[in-house]
Amino acid sequence: MLSVIPNPARVALPIVGTSDFFPVRRVYCVGRNYAAHAREMGKDPDREPPFFFMKPADALQIVPAGAVVDHPYPPLTENYHFEVEMVAALAMGGRDIPITLALDHVYGYAVGLDMTRRDVQDEAKRLARPWDLAKAADASAPIGPLHPVSAIGHPVRGAITLAVDGTERQRGDLSEMLWSLPEQIAYLSGYFELHPGDIIFTGTPSGVGAIRRGQTMVAAIEALGDIRLHVV
Ligand code: MN
């Protein structure tokens, strides 16, 4: 039997310091996972259990180390926002993974951006509609190379920042997550069987805002370096 169309490409993340790669299966994202960001979105951070959404894996935009890549401004938004996030990549899956064992499932970490059509998201919230059109735009998940746990361990504190044209716009610390990565893995694995190749965007600190064509974003995490994107 033959495929009747060209096989869709599998997205794969480069791994720092090697020519190996990490093929991606699913992209999970946690919402409002830093208190100051929850407040800036008009929510009380103390009362909500974690919630998740997904982006399609082919929305990942690979940003090689040291490169400045062109990031396409998507159609049908006038308010396209950056959200810098740490991304965890799973080497092992499972169901109902206990919090205490969750980190054993992580292969490595990368710097990512959860790019968002905020105007479309605001409309979706108002009309109680799904977030896909806001969160799943083509190229809406820029991501840098993976740093293996074997090289850097598990980053649980350290600065996470985003600058636009040299001006810092977001700053937080990984230790400020409302739901830790082990808690996110445990919670998600109750709803889905997780698999090797799944990645998790772990939330953004406060300071999210709009980006325009012609501007350059630098997203950085202390243990993971930075990624650079020029919006076109
Ligand atoms: Mn986000």
Coordinates of N, CA and C and ligand atoms in Angstrom, one line a residue:
M1 N 0.8 -1.2 0.0 CA 0.0 0.0 0.0 C 0.9 1.2 0.0
L2 N 0.4 2.3 -0.7 CA 1.1 3.5 -0.8 C 0.3 4.7 -0.2
S3 N 1.0 5.6 0.4 CA 0.4 6.8 0.8 C -0.1 7.6 -0.4
V4 N -1.3 8.1 -0.4 CA -1.9 8.8 -1.6 C -1.5 10.2 -1.6
I5 N -0.9 10.7 -0.5 CA -0.4 12.1 -0.5 C 1.0 12.0 0.1
P6 N 1.8 13.1 -0.1 CA 3.1 13.1 0.5 C 3.0 13.0 2.0
N7 N 3.9 12.2 2.7 CA 3.8 12.0 4.1 C 4.0 13.4 4.8
P8 N 3.1 13.8 5.7 CA 3.3 15.0 6.5 C 4.6 14.9 7.2
A9 N 5.4 16.0 7.3 CA 6.6 16.0 8.0 C 6.4 15.9 9.5
R10 N 7.3 15.2 10.2 CA 7.3 15.1 11.6 C 8.2 16.2 12.2
V11 N 7.7 17.0 13.1 CA 8.5 18.1 13.6 C 9.5 17.5 14.6
A12 N 10.8 17.9 14.5 CA 11.8 17.4 15.4 C 12.6 18.5 16.0
L13 N 12.9 18.5 17.3 CA 13.7 19.5 17.9 C 15.2 19.1 17.9
P14 N 16.0 20.1 17.6 CA 17.5 19.8 17.7 C 17.9 19.7 19.2
I15 N 18.9 19.0 19.5 CA 19.4 18.8 20.8 C 20.8 19.4 21.0
V16 N 20.9 20.3 22.0 CA 22.1 21.1 22.2 C 23.4 20.2 22.2
G17 N 24.4 20.5 21.4 CA 25.7 19.9 21.5 C 25.7 18.6 20.7
T18 N 24.7 18.2 20.0 CA 24.7 16.9 19.2 C 24.0 17.1 17.9
S19 N 24.1 16.1 17.0 CA 23.3 16.2 15.8 C 22.1 15.3 15.9
D20 N 21.8 14.9 17.1 CA 20.6 14.1 17.4 C 19.3 15.0 17.4
F21 N 18.2 14.4 17.4 CA 16.9 15.2 17.4 C 15.9 14.5 18.2
F22 N 14.8 15.3 18.6 CA 13.8 14.8 19.4 C 12.4 15.0 18.6
P23 N 11.8 13.9 18.2 CA 10.6 14.0 17.4 C 9.4 14.3 18.3
V24 N 8.6 15.3 17.9 CA 7.5 15.8 18.8 C 6.2 15.1 18.4
R25 N 5.5 14.6 19.4 CA 4.1 14.0 19.3 C 3.1 15.1 19.5
R26 N 2.9 15.5 20.8 CA 1.8 16.4 21.1 C 2.4 17.6 21.8
V27 N 1.7 18.8 21.7 CA 2.1 20.0 22.4 C 1.0 20.4 23.4
Y28 N 1.3 20.2 24.7 CA 0.3 20.6 25.7 C 0.8 21.9 26.3
C29 N -0.1 22.8 26.7 CA 0.2 24.1 27.3 C -0.7 24.3 28.5
V30 N 0.0 24.8 29.6 CA -0.8 25.1 30.8 C -1.1 26.6 30.7
G31 N -2.3 27.0 31.2 CA -2.7 28.4 31.2 C -2.5 29.0 32.6
R32 N -2.3 30.3 32.6 CA -2.2 31.1 33.8 C -1.5 30.4 34.9
N33 N -0.2 30.2 34.7 CA 0.5 29.4 35.7 C 1.5 30.2 36.6
Y34 N 1.5 31.5 36.4 CA 2.2 32.4 37.3 C 1.2 33.4 37.9
A35 N 1.3 33.6 39.2 CA 0.3 34.4 39.9 C 0.1 35.8 39.2
A36 N 1.3 36.5 39.0 CA 1.2 37.9 38.5 C 0.6 37.9 37.1
H37 N 0.8 36.9 36.3 CA 0.2 36.8 35.0 C -1.3 36.5 35.1
A38 N -1.7 35.6 36.0 CA -3.1 35.3 36.2 C -3.8 36.6 36.6
R39 N -3.2 37.4 37.5 CA -3.8 38.7 37.9 C -3.9 39.7 36.7
E40 N -2.9 39.7 35.9 CA -3.0 40.7 34.7 C -4.0 40.2 33.7
M41 N -4.4 38.9 33.7 CA -5.5 38.5 32.9 C -6.8 38.5 33.6
G42 N -6.9 39.2 34.8 CA -8.1 39.4 35.4 C -8.6 38.2 36.3
K43 N -7.7 37.3 36.7 CA -8.1 36.1 37.4 C -7.5 36.1 38.8
D44 N -8.2 35.5 39.7 CA -7.6 35.2 41.1 C -6.8 34.0 41.0
P45 N -5.5 34.1 41.2 CA -4.6 32.9 41.0 C -4.8 31.8 42.1
D46 N -5.5 32.1 43.2 CA -5.5 31.2 44.3 C -6.6 30.1 44.1
R47 N -7.6 30.3 43.3 CA -8.7 29.5 43.3 C -8.8 28.4 42.2
E48 N -8.0 28.5 41.2 CA -8.2 27.7 40.1 C -7.3 26.5 40.0
P49 N -7.9 25.3 39.8 CA -7.0 24.2 39.4 C -6.3 24.4 38.1
P50 N -5.2 23.7 37.7 CA -4.6 24.0 36.5 C -5.5 23.7 35.3
F51 N -5.3 24.4 34.2 CA -6.1 24.0 33.0 C -5.1 24.0 31.8
F52 N -5.5 23.2 30.8 CA -4.6 23.0 29.7 C -5.3 23.2 28.3
F53 N -4.5 23.5 27.3 CA -5.0 23.5 25.9 C -3.8 22.9 25.1
M54 N -4.1 22.7 23.8 CA -3.1 22.1 23.0 C -2.8 23.0 21.8
K55 N -1.6 22.9 21.3 CA -1.3 23.5 19.9 C -0.9 22.3 19.0
P56 N -1.2 22.4 17.7 CA -0.7 21.3 16.8 C 0.8 21.3 16.8
A57 N 1.3 20.1 16.7 CA 2.8 20.0 16.7 C 3.4 20.7 15.5
D58 N 2.7 20.8 14.4 CA 3.3 21.5 13.3 C 3.2 23.0 13.4
A59 N 2.7 23.5 14.6 CA 2.8 25.0 14.8 C 4.1 25.3 15.5
L60 N 4.9 24.3 15.8 CA 6.3 24.6 16.3 C 7.1 25.3 15.2
Q61 N 7.8 26.3 15.6 CA 8.8 26.9 14.7 C 10.2 26.8 15.4
I62 N 11.0 26.0 14.7 CA 12.4 25.7 15.3 C 13.3 26.9 15.2
V63 N 13.9 27.3 16.3 CA 14.8 28.4 16.3 C 16.2 27.9 16.7
P64 N 17.1 27.7 15.7 CA 18.4 27.2 16.0 C 19.2 28.1 17.0
A65 N 20.1 27.5 17.8 CA 20.9 28.3 18.7 C 21.7 29.4 17.9
G66 N 21.7 30.6 18.4 CA 22.5 31.6 17.8 C 21.9 32.3 16.6
A67 N 20.7 31.8 16.1 CA 20.1 32.4 14.9 C 19.1 33.4 15.3
V68 N 18.8 34.3 14.3 CA 17.7 35.2 14.4 C 16.7 34.7 13.3
V69 N 15.6 34.2 13.6 CA 14.7 33.6 12.6 C 13.6 34.6 12.3
D70 N 13.1 34.6 11.1 CA 11.9 35.4 10.8 C 10.7 34.7 11.3
H71 N 9.9 35.4 12.0 CA 8.6 34.9 12.6 C 7.5 35.5 11.9
P72 N 6.6 34.8 11.2 CA 5.5 35.4 10.4 C 4.4 35.9 11.3
Y73 N 4.1 37.2 11.1 CA 2.9 37.7 11.8 C 1.7 37.1 11.2
P74 N 0.8 36.5 12.0 CA -0.3 35.7 11.5 C -1.5 36.6 11.0
P75 N -2.3 36.1 10.1 CA -3.5 36.8 9.6 C -4.5 36.9 10.7
L76 N -5.4 37.9 10.5 CA -6.7 38.0 11.3 C -6.4 38.2 12.8
T77 N -5.4 39.0 13.1 CA -5.3 39.5 14.5 C -4.7 40.9 14.4
E78 N -5.1 41.8 15.3 CA -4.6 43.1 15.5 C -3.8 43.2 16.9
N79 N -3.8 42.1 17.6 CA -3.2 42.1 18.9 C -2.5 40.8 19.2
Y80 N -1.3 40.6 18.6 CA -0.6 39.3 18.6 C 0.4 39.4 19.8
H81 N 0.2 38.5 20.8 CA 1.0 38.6 22.0 C 2.1 37.6 22.1
F82 N 3.2 38.0 22.8 CA 4.3 37.0 23.2 C 4.0 36.5 24.6
E83 N 4.4 35.3 24.8 CA 4.4 34.6 26.1 C 5.6 33.7 26.2
V84 N 6.6 34.2 26.9 CA 7.8 33.3 27.1 C 7.5 32.2 28.0
E85 N 7.9 31.0 27.7 CA 7.6 29.8 28.6 C 8.8 28.8 28.5
M86 N 9.0 28.1 29.7 CA 9.9 27.0 29.6 C 9.1 25.8 29.1
V87 N 9.7 25.0 28.2 CA 9.1 23.8 27.6 C 9.8 22.6 28.1
A88 N 9.0 21.6 28.6 CA 9.6 20.3 29.0 C 9.2 19.3 28.0
A89 N 10.2 18.4 27.6 CA 10.0 17.4 26.6 C 10.1 16.0 27.3
L90 N 9.1 15.1 27.1 CA 9.0 13.9 27.8 C 9.7 12.7 27.0
A91 N 10.5 12.0 27.7 CA 11.1 10.8 27.1 C 10.3 9.5 27.4
M92 N 9.4 9.6 28.4 CA 8.6 8.5 28.8 C 7.2 9.0 29.0
G93 N 6.2 8.1 28.8 CA 4.8 8.5 29.0 C 4.2 7.7 30.1
G94 N 2.9 7.7 30.1 CA 2.2 6.9 31.1 C 0.8 7.6 31.5
R95 N 0.1 6.8 32.3 CA -1.2 7.3 32.8 C -1.1 7.5 34.3
D96 N -1.8 8.5 34.9 CA -1.8 8.7 36.3 C -0.4 8.6 36.9
I97 N 0.5 9.4 36.3 CA 1.9 9.4 36.8 C 1.9 10.2 38.2
P98 N 2.5 9.5 39.2 CA 2.6 10.2 40.5 C 3.5 11.4 40.5
I99 N 3.2 12.4 41.2 CA 4.0 13.7 41.3 C 5.5 13.3 41.6
T100 N 5.6 12.4 42.5 CA 7.0 12.0 43.0 C 7.9 11.4 41.9
L101 N 7.2 10.8 40.9 CA 8.0 10.1 39.8 C 8.0 11.0 38.5
A102 N 7.3 12.1 38.5 CA 7.0 12.8 37.2 C 8.3 13.2 36.5
L103 N 9.2 13.8 37.3 CA 10.4 14.3 36.6 C 11.3 13.2 36.0
D104 N 11.1 12.0 36.4 CA 11.9 10.9 35.7 C 11.4 10.7 34.3
H105 N 10.3 11.3 33.9 CA 9.8 11.2 32.6 C 10.3 12.2 31.6
V106 N 11.0 13.2 32.1 CA 11.5 14.4 31.3 C 12.8 14.1 30.6
Y107 N 12.9 14.3 29.3 CA 14.1 14.2 28.6 C 14.9 15.5 28.7
G108 N 14.3 16.6 28.5 CA 15.0 17.9 28.5 C 14.1 19.1 28.5
Y109 N 14.7 20.3 28.3 CA 14.0 21.5 28.4 C 14.5 22.5 27.3
A110 N 13.6 23.4 26.9 CA 13.9 24.4 25.9 C 13.2 25.7 26.3
V111 N 13.6 26.8 25.6 CA 12.9 28.0 25.7 C 11.9 28.0 24.6
G112 N 10.6 28.4 24.9 CA 9.6 28.5 23.9 C 8.8 29.8 24.0
L113 N 8.0 30.0 23.0 CA 7.0 31.1 23.0 C 5.6 30.6 22.7
D114 N 4.6 31.0 23.5 CA 3.2 30.6 23.3 C 2.6 31.9 22.6
M115 N 2.8 32.0 21.3 CA 2.3 33.2 20.6 C 0.7 33.1 20.5
T116 N 0.1 34.2 20.7 CA -1.4 34.2 21.0 C -2.1 35.4 20.3
R117 N -3.1 35.1 19.5 CA -4.0 36.1 19.0 C -4.9 36.6 20.1
R118 N -4.4 37.6 20.9 CA -5.1 38.0 22.1 C -6.6 38.5 21.9
D119 N -6.7 39.2 20.8 CA -8.1 39.7 20.4 C -9.0 38.6 20.1
V120 N -8.5 37.6 19.4 CA -9.3 36.4 19.1 C -9.6 35.6 20.4
Q121 N -8.6 35.5 21.3 CA -8.8 34.8 22.6 C -9.9 35.6 23.4
D122 N -9.8 36.9 23.5 CA -10.7 37.7 24.3 C -12.2 37.4 23.8
E123 N -12.3 37.4 22.5 CA -13.6 37.1 21.9 C -14.1 35.7 22.2
A124 N -13.2 34.7 22.1 CA -13.5 33.4 22.5 C -14.0 33.2 23.9
K125 N -13.3 33.9 24.8 CA -13.6 33.9 26.2 C -15.0 34.5 26.4
R126 N -15.3 35.6 25.7 CA -16.6 36.3 25.9 C -17.7 35.4 25.4
L127 N -17.5 34.7 24.3 CA -18.5 33.9 23.7 C -18.5 32.4 24.2
A128 N -17.6 32.1 25.1 CA -17.4 30.8 25.6 C -17.2 29.8 24.5
R129 N -16.3 30.2 23.6 CA -15.9 29.3 22.5 C -14.5 28.8 22.7
P130 N -14.1 27.7 22.0 CA -12.7 27.2 22.1 C -11.6 28.2 21.8
W131 N -10.4 27.9 22.2 CA -9.3 28.8 22.0 C -8.4 28.6 20.8
D132 N -8.8 27.5 20.0 CA -7.8 27.1 18.9 C -7.4 28.2 18.0
L133 N -8.4 29.0 17.6 CA -8.0 30.1 16.6 C -7.1 31.1 17.2
A134 N -7.1 31.2 18.5 CA -6.3 32.2 19.2 C -4.9 31.6 19.5
K135 N -4.8 30.3 19.8 CA -3.6 29.7 20.3 C -2.8 28.8 19.2
A136 N -3.5 28.4 18.2 CA -2.9 27.4 17.3 C -2.5 27.9 15.9
A137 N -2.3 29.2 15.8 CA -1.8 29.8 14.5 C -0.6 29.1 14.0
D138 N -0.4 29.0 12.7 CA 0.8 28.5 12.1 C 2.0 29.2 12.7
A139 N 3.0 28.5 13.1 CA 4.3 29.0 13.7 C 4.1 29.7 15.0
S140 N 3.0 29.4 15.7 CA 2.7 30.1 17.0 C 3.4 29.5 18.2
A141 N 4.3 28.5 17.9 CA 5.1 27.9 19.0 C 6.5 27.9 18.7
P142 N 7.2 29.1 18.6 CA 8.7 29.1 18.4 C 9.3 28.3 19.6
I143 N 10.4 27.6 19.3 CA 11.1 26.8 20.3 C 12.5 26.7 20.0
G144 N 13.4 26.8 21.0 CA 14.8 26.6 20.8 C 15.2 25.1 21.0
P145 N 16.5 24.9 20.9 CA 17.1 23.5 21.0 C 16.8 23.0 22.4
L146 N 16.7 21.6 22.5 CA 16.5 21.0 23.8 C 17.8 20.8 24.5
H147 N 17.8 21.1 25.8 CA 18.9 20.8 26.7 C 18.6 19.6 27.5
P148 N 19.3 18.5 27.3 CA 19.0 17.3 28.0 C 19.2 17.4 29.5
V149 N 18.3 16.7 30.3 CA 18.4 16.6 31.7 C 19.8 16.1 32.1
S150 N 20.3 15.2 31.3 CA 21.7 14.6 31.6 C 22.8 15.7 31.6
A151 N 22.5 16.8 30.9 CA 23.5 17.9 30.9 C 23.2 19.0 31.9
I152 N 21.9 19.3 32.1 CA 21.6 20.5 32.9 C 20.8 20.2 34.2
G153 N 20.3 19.0 34.3 CA 19.4 18.7 35.4 C 18.0 19.3 35.2
H154 N 17.2 19.5 36.2 CA 15.9 20.1 36.1 C 15.9 21.5 36.6
P155 N 15.7 22.5 35.7 CA 15.6 23.9 36.2 C 14.4 24.2 37.0
V156 N 14.5 24.5 38.2 CA 13.3 24.8 39.1 C 13.3 26.2 39.5
R157 N 14.4 26.9 39.3 CA 14.5 28.4 39.6 C 15.4 29.0 38.6
G158 N 15.3 30.3 38.5 CA 16.1 31.0 37.5 C 15.2 32.0 36.7
A159 N 15.8 33.0 36.2 CA 15.1 34.1 35.5 C 14.5 33.6 34.2
I160 N 13.3 34.0 33.9 CA 12.7 33.8 32.6 C 12.2 35.1 32.1
T161 N 12.7 35.5 31.0 CA 12.5 36.9 30.5 C 12.2 37.0 29.0
L162 N 11.6 38.1 28.6 CA 11.4 38.4 27.2 C 11.7 39.9 27.0
A163 N 12.5 40.2 26.0 CA 12.7 41.6 25.6 C 12.3 41.8 24.1
V164 N 11.8 43.0 23.9 CA 11.4 43.5 22.5 C 12.3 44.6 22.2
D165 N 13.0 44.5 21.1 CA 14.0 45.5 20.6 C 14.8 46.1 21.8
G166 N 15.3 45.1 22.6 CA 16.2 45.5 23.7 C 15.6 46.0 25.0
T167 N 14.3 46.1 25.0 CA 13.6 46.6 26.2 C 12.9 45.4 26.9
E168 N 13.2 45.1 28.2 CA 12.6 44.0 28.8 C 11.1 44.2 29.1
R169 N 10.3 43.2 28.7 CA 8.9 43.3 28.8 C 8.3 42.3 29.8
Q170 N 8.9 41.1 29.9 CA 8.5 40.1 30.8 C 9.7 39.7 31.7
R171 N 9.4 39.5 33.0 CA 10.4 38.9 33.8 C 9.7 38.1 35.0
G172 N 10.2 36.9 35.2 CA 9.7 36.1 36.3 C 10.8 35.2 36.7
D173 N 10.4 34.3 37.6 CA 11.4 33.2 38.0 C 10.7 31.9 37.9
L174 N 11.3 30.9 37.4 CA 10.7 29.6 37.3 C 10.1 29.1 38.6
S175 N 10.7 29.5 39.7 CA 10.2 29.1 41.0 C 8.8 29.7 41.4
E176 N 8.3 30.6 40.5 CA 7.0 31.3 40.8 C 5.9 30.5 40.1
M177 N 6.1 29.4 39.5 CA 5.0 28.7 38.9 C 4.0 28.3 39.9
L178 N 2.7 28.4 39.6 CA 1.6 28.1 40.6 C 1.5 26.5 40.7
W179 N 1.7 25.9 39.5 CA 1.7 24.4 39.4 C 3.0 24.0 38.9
S180 N 3.8 23.3 39.7 CA 5.1 22.8 39.3 C 5.0 21.9 38.1
L181 N 6.1 21.7 37.4 CA 6.1 20.7 36.3 C 5.7 19.3 36.8
P182 N 6.2 18.8 37.9 CA 5.7 17.5 38.3 C 4.2 17.5 38.5
E183 N 3.6 18.5 39.1 CA 2.2 18.6 39.3 C 1.5 18.6 37.9
Q184 N 2.0 19.4 37.0 CA 1.4 19.5 35.6 C 1.4 18.1 35.0
I185 N 2.5 17.4 35.0 CA 2.6 16.0 34.4 C 1.6 15.1 35.1
A186 N 1.6 15.1 36.4 CA 0.6 14.2 37.1 C -0.8 14.5 36.7
Y187 N -1.1 15.8 36.7 CA -2.5 16.2 36.4 C -2.9 15.9 34.9
L188 N -2.0 16.2 34.0 CA -2.3 15.9 32.6 C -2.4 14.4 32.3
S189 N -1.6 13.6 33.0 CA -1.7 12.2 32.8 C -2.9 11.5 33.4
G190 N -3.7 12.3 34.1 CA -5.0 11.8 34.5 C -6.0 11.9 33.4
Y191 N -5.8 12.9 32.5 CA -6.7 13.2 31.4 C -6.3 12.5 30.1
F192 N -5.0 12.3 29.9 CA -4.5 11.8 28.7 C -3.4 10.7 29.1
E193 N -3.3 9.7 28.3 CA -2.1 8.9 28.4 C -1.0 9.7 27.7
L194 N 0.1 10.0 28.5 CA 1.2 10.7 27.9 C 2.1 9.8 27.2
H195 N 2.9 10.3 26.2 CA 3.8 9.4 25.4 C 5.1 10.1 25.2
P196 N 6.2 9.3 25.0 CA 7.4 9.9 24.6 C 7.2 10.8 23.4
G197 N 7.8 12.0 23.4 CA 7.6 12.9 22.3 C 6.6 14.0 22.6
D198 N 5.9 13.9 23.7 CA 5.0 14.9 24.1 C 5.8 16.0 24.8
I199 N 5.4 17.3 24.5 CA 6.1 18.4 25.2 C 5.0 19.3 25.9
I200 N 5.5 20.0 26.9 CA 4.6 20.8 27.7 C 5.1 22.2 27.9
F201 N 4.3 23.2 27.4 CA 4.6 24.6 27.7 C 4.1 24.9 29.1
T202 N 5.0 25.4 29.9 CA 4.7 25.4 31.4 C 4.2 26.7 31.9
G203 N 3.8 27.6 31.0 CA 3.2 28.9 31.5 C 4.1 30.1 31.4
T204 N 3.5 31.3 31.4 CA 4.3 32.5 31.2 C 4.2 33.4 32.4
P205 N 5.3 34.2 32.7 CA 5.2 35.2 33.8 C 4.5 36.4 33.3
S206 N 4.3 37.4 34.1 CA 3.6 38.6 33.8 C 4.3 39.5 32.8
G207 N 3.6 40.4 32.2 CA 4.2 41.3 31.2 C 3.9 41.0 29.8
V208 N 3.0 40.1 29.5 CA 2.6 39.7 28.1 C 2.1 41.0 27.4
G209 N 2.4 41.0 26.1 CA 2.0 42.2 25.4 C 2.1 42.0 23.9
A210 N 1.7 43.0 23.1 CA 1.7 42.9 21.7 C 3.0 43.1 21.0
I211 N 3.2 42.4 19.9 CA 4.4 42.5 19.1 C 3.9 43.0 17.7
R212 N 4.8 43.7 17.0 CA 4.5 44.2 15.7 C 5.5 43.8 14.7
R213 N 5.1 43.8 13.4 CA 6.1 43.5 12.4 C 7.3 44.5 12.5
G214 N 8.5 43.9 12.2 CA 9.7 44.7 12.3 C 10.4 44.7 13.6
Q215 N 9.7 44.2 14.7 CA 10.3 44.1 16.0 C 11.0 42.8 16.2
T216 N 12.0 42.8 17.1 CA 12.7 41.6 17.4 C 12.5 41.2 18.9
M217 N 12.1 39.9 19.1 CA 11.9 39.3 20.4 C 13.1 38.5 20.8
V218 N 13.6 38.6 22.0 CA 14.6 37.7 22.6 C 13.9 37.1 23.9
A219 N 13.7 35.8 23.8 CA 13.1 35.1 24.9 C 14.3 34.3 25.6
A220 N 14.4 34.4 26.9 CA 15.5 33.8 27.6 C 15.1 33.1 28.9
I221 N 15.8 32.0 29.2 CA 15.7 31.4 30.5 C 17.1 31.1 31.0
E222 N 17.4 31.4 32.2 CA 18.8 31.4 32.8 C 19.5 30.1 32.4
A223 N 18.9 29.0 32.6 CA 19.7 27.7 32.4 C 19.7 27.3 30.9
L224 N 18.9 28.0 30.1 CA 18.7 27.4 28.7 C 19.1 28.4 27.6
G225 N 19.6 29.5 27.9 CA 20.0 30.5 26.9 C 18.8 31.2 26.3
D226 N 18.9 31.7 25.0 CA 17.8 32.4 24.5 C 17.5 32.0 23.1
I227 N 16.3 32.5 22.6 CA 15.9 32.4 21.2 C 15.6 33.8 20.7
R228 N 15.8 34.0 19.4 CA 15.7 35.4 18.8 C 14.8 35.3 17.6
L229 N 13.8 36.1 17.5 CA 12.9 36.1 16.4 C 12.6 37.5 15.9
H230 N 12.7 37.7 14.6 CA 12.3 39.0 14.0 C 11.0 38.8 13.3
V231 N 10.0 39.7 13.7 CA 8.6 39.5 13.3 C 8.5 40.1 11.9
V232 N 8.0 39.4 10.9 CA 7.8 39.8 9.6 C 6.4 39.7 9.1
Ligands
MN1 MN 0.8 30.5 27.6

